[in-house]
Tab-separated table of C-alpha atoms in Angstrom:
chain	number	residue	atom	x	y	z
L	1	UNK	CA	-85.243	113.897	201.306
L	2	UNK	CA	-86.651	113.420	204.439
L	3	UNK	CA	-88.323	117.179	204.546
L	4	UNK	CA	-90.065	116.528	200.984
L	5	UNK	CA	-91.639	113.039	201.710
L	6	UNK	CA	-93.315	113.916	204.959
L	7	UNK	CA	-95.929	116.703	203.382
L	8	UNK	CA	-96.793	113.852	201.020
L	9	UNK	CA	-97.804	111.301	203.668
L	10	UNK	CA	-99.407	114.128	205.526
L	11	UNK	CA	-101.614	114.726	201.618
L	12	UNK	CA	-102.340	110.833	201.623
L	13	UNK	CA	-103.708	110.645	204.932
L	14	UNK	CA	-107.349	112.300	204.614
L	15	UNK	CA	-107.717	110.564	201.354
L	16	UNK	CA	-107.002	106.922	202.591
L	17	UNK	CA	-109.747	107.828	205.480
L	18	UNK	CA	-112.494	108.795	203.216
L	19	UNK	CA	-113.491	104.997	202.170
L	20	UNK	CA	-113.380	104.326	206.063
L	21	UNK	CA	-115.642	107.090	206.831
L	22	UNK	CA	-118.159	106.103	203.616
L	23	UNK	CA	-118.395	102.403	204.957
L	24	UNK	CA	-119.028	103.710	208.672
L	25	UNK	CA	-121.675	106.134	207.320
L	26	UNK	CA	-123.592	103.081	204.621
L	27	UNK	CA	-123.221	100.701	208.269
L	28	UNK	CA	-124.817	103.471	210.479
L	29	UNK	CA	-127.512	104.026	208.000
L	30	UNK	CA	-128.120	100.322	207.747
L	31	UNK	CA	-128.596	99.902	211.351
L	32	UNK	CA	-130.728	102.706	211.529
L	33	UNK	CA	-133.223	100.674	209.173
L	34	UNK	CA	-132.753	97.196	210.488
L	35	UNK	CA	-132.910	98.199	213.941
L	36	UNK	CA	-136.846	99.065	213.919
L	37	UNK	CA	-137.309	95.638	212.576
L	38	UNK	CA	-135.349	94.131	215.746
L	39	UNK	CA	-139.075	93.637	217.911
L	40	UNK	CA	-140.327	92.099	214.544
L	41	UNK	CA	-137.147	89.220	214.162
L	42	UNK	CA	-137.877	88.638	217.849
L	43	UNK	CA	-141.461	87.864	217.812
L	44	UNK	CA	-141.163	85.747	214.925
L	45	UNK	CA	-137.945	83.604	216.500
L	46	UNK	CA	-140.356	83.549	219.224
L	47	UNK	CA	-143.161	82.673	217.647
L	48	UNK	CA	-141.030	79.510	215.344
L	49	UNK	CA	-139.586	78.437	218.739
L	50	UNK	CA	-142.740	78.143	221.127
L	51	UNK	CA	-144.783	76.685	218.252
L	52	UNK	CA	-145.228	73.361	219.377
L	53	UNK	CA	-143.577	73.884	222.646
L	54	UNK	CA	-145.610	76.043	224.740
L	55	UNK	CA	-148.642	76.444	222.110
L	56	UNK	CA	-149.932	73.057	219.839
L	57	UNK	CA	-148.915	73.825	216.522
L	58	UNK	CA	-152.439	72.942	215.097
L	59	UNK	CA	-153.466	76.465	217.029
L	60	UNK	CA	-150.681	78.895	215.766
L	61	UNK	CA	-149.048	77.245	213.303
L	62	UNK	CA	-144.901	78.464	212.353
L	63	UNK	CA	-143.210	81.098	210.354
L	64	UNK	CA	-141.652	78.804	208.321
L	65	UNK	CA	-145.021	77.017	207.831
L	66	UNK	CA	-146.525	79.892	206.893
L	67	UNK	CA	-143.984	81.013	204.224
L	68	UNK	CA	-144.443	77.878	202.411
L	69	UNK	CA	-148.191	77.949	202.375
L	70	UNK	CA	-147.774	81.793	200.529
L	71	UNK	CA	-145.208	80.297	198.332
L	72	UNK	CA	-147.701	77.651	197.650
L	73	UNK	CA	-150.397	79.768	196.724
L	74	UNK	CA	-148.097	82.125	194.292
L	75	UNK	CA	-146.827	79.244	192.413
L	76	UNK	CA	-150.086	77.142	192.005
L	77	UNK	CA	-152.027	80.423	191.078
L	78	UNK	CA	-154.685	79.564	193.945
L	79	UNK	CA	-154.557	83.266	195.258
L	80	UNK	CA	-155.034	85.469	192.468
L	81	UNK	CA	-158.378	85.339	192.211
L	82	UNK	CA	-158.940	85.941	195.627
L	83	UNK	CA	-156.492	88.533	195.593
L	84	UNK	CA	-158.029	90.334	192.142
L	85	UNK	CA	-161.356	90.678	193.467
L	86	UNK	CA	-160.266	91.688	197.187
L	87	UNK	CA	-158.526	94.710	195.144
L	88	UNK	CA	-161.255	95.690	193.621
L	89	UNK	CA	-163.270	95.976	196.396
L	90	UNK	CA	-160.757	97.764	198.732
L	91	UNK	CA	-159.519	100.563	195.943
L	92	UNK	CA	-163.721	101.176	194.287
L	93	UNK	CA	-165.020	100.968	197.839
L	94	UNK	CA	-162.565	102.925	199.539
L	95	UNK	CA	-162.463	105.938	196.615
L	96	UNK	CA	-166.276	106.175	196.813
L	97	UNK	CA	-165.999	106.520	200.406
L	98	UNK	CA	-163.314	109.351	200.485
L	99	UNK	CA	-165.176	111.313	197.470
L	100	UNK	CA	-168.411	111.197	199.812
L	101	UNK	CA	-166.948	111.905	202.478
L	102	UNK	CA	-164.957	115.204	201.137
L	103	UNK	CA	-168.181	116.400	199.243
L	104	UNK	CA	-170.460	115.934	202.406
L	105	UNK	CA	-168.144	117.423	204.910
L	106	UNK	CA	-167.100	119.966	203.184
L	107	UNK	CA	-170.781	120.742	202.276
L	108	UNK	CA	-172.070	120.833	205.636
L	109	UNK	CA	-169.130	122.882	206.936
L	110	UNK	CA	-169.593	125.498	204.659
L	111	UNK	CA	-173.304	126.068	205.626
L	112	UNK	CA	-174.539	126.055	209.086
L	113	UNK	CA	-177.798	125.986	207.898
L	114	UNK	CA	-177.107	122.373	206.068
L	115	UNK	CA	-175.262	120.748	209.536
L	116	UNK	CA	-178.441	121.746	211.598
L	117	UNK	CA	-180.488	119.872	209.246
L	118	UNK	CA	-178.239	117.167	208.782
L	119	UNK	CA	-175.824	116.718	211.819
L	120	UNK	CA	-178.204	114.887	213.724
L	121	UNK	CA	-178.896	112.185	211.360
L	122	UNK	CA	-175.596	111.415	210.554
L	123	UNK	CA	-174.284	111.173	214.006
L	124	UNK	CA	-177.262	108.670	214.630
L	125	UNK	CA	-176.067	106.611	211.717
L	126	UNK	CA	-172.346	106.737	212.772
L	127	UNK	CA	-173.599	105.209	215.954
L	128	UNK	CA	-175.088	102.140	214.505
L	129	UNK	CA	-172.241	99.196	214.055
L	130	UNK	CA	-171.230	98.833	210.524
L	131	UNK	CA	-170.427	95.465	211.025
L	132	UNK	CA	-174.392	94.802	211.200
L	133	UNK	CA	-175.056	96.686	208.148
L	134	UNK	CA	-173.289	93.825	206.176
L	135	UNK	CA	-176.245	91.572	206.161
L	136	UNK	CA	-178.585	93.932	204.624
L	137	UNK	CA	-175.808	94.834	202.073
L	138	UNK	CA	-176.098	91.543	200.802
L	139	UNK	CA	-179.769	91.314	200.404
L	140	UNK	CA	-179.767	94.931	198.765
L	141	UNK	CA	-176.493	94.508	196.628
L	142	UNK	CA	-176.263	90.494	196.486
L	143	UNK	CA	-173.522	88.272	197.494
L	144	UNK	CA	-171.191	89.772	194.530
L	145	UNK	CA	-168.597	92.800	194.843
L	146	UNK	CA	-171.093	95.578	195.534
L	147	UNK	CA	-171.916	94.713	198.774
L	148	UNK	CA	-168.563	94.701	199.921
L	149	UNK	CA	-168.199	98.044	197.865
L	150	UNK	CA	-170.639	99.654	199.810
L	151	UNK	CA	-169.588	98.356	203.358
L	152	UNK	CA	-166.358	99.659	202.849
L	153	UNK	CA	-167.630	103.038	201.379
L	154	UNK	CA	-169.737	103.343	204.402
L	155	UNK	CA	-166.681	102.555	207.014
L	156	UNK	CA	-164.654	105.326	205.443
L	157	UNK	CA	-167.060	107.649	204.412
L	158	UNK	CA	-167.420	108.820	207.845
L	159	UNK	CA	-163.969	109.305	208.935
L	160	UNK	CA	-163.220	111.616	205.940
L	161	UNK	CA	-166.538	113.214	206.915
L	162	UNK	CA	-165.864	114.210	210.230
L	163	UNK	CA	-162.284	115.305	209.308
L	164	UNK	CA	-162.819	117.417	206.382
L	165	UNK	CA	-166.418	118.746	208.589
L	166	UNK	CA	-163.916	119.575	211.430
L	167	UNK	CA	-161.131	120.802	208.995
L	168	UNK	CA	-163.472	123.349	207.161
L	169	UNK	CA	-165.637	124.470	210.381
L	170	UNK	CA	-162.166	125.307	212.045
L	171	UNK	CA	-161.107	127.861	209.660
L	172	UNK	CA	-160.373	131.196	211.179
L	173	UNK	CA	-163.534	133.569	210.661
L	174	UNK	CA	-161.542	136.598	210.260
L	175	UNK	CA	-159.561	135.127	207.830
L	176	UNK	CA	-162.349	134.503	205.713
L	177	UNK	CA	-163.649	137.889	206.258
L	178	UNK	CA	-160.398	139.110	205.055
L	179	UNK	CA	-160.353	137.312	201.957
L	180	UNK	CA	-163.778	138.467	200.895
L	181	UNK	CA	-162.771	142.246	201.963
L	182	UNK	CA	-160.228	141.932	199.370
L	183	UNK	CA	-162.746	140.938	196.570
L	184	UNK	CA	-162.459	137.503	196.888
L	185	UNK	CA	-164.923	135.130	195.244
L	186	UNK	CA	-166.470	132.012	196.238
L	187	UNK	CA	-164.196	129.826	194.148
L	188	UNK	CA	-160.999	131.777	195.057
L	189	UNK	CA	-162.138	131.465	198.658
L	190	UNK	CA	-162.383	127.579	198.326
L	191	UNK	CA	-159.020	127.406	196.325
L	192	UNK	CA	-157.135	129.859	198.740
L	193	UNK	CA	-158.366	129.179	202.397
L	194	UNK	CA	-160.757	126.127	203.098
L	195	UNK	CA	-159.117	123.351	200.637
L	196	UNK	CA	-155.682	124.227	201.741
L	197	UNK	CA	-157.056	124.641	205.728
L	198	UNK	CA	-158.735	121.122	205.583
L	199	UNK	CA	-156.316	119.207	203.161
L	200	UNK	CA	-154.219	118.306	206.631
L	201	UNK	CA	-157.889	116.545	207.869
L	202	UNK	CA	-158.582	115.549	204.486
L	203	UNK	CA	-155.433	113.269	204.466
L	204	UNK	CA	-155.678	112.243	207.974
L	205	UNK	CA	-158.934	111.534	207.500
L	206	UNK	CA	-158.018	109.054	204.519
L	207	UNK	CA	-155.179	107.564	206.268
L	208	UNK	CA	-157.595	106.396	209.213
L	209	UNK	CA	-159.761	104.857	206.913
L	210	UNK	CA	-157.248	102.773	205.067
L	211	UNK	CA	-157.563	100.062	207.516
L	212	UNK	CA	-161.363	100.506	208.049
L	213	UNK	CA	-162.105	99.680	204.217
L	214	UNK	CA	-159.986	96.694	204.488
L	215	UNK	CA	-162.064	95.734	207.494
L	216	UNK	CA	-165.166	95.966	205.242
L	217	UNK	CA	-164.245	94.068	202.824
L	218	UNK	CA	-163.395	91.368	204.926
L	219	UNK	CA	-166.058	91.350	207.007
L	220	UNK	CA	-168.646	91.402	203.444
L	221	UNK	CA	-166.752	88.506	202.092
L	222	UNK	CA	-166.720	86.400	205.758
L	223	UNK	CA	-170.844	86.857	205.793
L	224	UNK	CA	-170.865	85.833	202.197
L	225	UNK	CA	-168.832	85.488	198.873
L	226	UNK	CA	-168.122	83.372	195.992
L	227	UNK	CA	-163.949	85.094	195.705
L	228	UNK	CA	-161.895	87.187	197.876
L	229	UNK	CA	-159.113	86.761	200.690
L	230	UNK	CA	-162.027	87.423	203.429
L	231	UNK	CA	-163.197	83.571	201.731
L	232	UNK	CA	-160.064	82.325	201.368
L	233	UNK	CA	-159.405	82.908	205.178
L	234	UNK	CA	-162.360	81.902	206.516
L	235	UNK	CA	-162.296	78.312	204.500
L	236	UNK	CA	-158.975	78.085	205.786
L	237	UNK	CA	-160.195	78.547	209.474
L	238	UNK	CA	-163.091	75.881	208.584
L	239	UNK	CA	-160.629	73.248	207.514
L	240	UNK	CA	-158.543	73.834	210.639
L	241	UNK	CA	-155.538	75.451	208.612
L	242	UNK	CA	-153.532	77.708	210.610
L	243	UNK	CA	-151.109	78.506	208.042
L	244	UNK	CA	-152.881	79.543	205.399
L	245	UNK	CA	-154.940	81.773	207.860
L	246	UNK	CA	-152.085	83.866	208.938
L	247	UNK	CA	-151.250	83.658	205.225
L	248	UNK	CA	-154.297	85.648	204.720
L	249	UNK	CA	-154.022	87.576	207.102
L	250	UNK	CA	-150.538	88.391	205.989
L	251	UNK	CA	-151.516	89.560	202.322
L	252	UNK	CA	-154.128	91.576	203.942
L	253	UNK	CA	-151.089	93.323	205.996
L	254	UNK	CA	-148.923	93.669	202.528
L	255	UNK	CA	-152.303	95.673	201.462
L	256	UNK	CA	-152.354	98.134	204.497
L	257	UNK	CA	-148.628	98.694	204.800
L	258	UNK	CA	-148.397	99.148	200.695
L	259	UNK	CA	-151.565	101.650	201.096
L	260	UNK	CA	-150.360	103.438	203.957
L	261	UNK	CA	-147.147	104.240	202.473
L	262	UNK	CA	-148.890	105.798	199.470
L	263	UNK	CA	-150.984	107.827	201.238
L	264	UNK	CA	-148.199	109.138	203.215
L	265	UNK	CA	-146.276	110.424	199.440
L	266	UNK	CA	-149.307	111.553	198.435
L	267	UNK	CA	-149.692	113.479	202.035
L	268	UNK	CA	-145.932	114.544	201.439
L	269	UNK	CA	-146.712	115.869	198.024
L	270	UNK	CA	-150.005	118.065	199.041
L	271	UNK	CA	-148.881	119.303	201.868
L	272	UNK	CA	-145.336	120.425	201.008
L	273	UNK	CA	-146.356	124.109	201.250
L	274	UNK	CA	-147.075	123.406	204.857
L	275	UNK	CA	-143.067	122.004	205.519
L	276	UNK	CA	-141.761	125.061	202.926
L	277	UNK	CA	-143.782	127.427	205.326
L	278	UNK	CA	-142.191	126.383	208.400
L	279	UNK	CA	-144.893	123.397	209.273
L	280	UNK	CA	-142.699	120.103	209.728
L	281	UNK	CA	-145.147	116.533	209.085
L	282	UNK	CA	-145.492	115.963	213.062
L	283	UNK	CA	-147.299	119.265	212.946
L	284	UNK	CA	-149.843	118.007	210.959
């Protein structure tokens, strides 16, 4: 009796362990996400404690002061607006930007003859502060959404230049002599070696830019604007409201987290040829 129980308990025991394993497995993987938020919890208990304390309140406002305001601003409506045309401006100016900036550098790295010619003018443009472009936006485009449009273009256009113009100047000459031994044409050698050698610039180049064209915006709708979150912050500084500043600002950071983690699935879902051919993403 004895003899026949025991191989039973000894058939139990693995399967009464596998919940225990499952739970300790879904806890690890929980704390592996929540602890990378750790430095954030801290700053912000920080931040609610020495408001008022060590900094007037008046200057930095509180967490909890701030969630309100947003909650305030969702459920009266106030924001949309602002938010709707901010949108606009960040996706038309940043897309016009990229698509210039692809065209041009890949233009100018394909010819030798075009970057002599046209090099030196666009490094002395990339030398001259956007930021003070934004005046004479407004008196070219008006106060309305193209001048924003356009300072953002211009912020990004020329870090997707200069990637995509280093990208397609650094492909391997013999390479290309190789593909046009083997009866390559022009098209085939665009498809085949330069897109795929600059696509790794291409996207870095974009995800640099992300935060620029968001800077652009801003910055067009702090000089002058009749809607946007780049007004909506700045007549909150005027009227000496600290919490719906950093409410502002904290939209804005929803917008550059949300457009950062797109770019990186889009990067994920280009360049998945390059982690297939051995090429892992901190490679790139």
């Amino acid at each position: 009796m004895t003899d026949a129980a025991s191989p039973t308990r000894t058939a139990i025991t693995p399967t009464a362990d596998a919940p225990s394993r499952a739970t300790r497995r879904t806890h690890r993987a929980w704390a592996e996400r929540l602890i990378p938020l750790l430095p954030d919890l801290a700053l912000l208990a920080f931040w609610q404690w020495a408001s008022g304390r060590l900094v007037r309140e008046i200057y930095v406002s509180k967490p909890t002061a701030v969630v309100a305001r947003l909650y305030e601003l969702f459920a009266s409506g106030e924001i949309y607006s602002h938010l709707w045309t901010t949108a606009q401006e960040l996706v038309l100016g940043y897309t016009i930007g990229v698509a210039g900036g692809v065209v041009a550098g890949y233009a100018l790295g394909r010819s030798p003859r075009l970057a002599r010619v046209f090099e030196p003018y666009v490094m002395a443009f990339y030398g001259i502060p956007k930021i003070a472009l934004a005046p004479l936006f407004i008196i070219w485009f008006g106060i309305g959404m193209g001048s924003k449009i356009a300072l953002a273009a211009i912020m990004v256009f020329f870090l997707v230049f200069y990637n995509v113009y280093t990208g397609v100047r650094g492909v391997d000459r013999e390479l290309v002599n190789l593909t046009l031994v083997m009866g390559a044409n022009q098209r085939q050698l665009t498809r085949h070696v330069y897109l795929p050698a600059a696509a790794p610039f291409v996207m870095l180049g974009m995800r640099l830019a992300i935060p620029y064209s968001v800077i652009g915006v801003i910055v067009g709708e702090f000089t002058s604007a009749t809607q946007g979150l780049g007004l909506f912050i700045h007549e909150a500084s005027s009227t000496y409201d600290p919490a719906g500043v950093f409410a502002g600002i904290a939209i804005l950071l929803v917008f550059v987290v949300g457009a950062g983690i797109l770019a990186g699935r889009l990067e994920r879902r280009l360049l998945r040829w390059r982690t297939l051919s051995g090429v892992g993403p901190s490679e790139i």
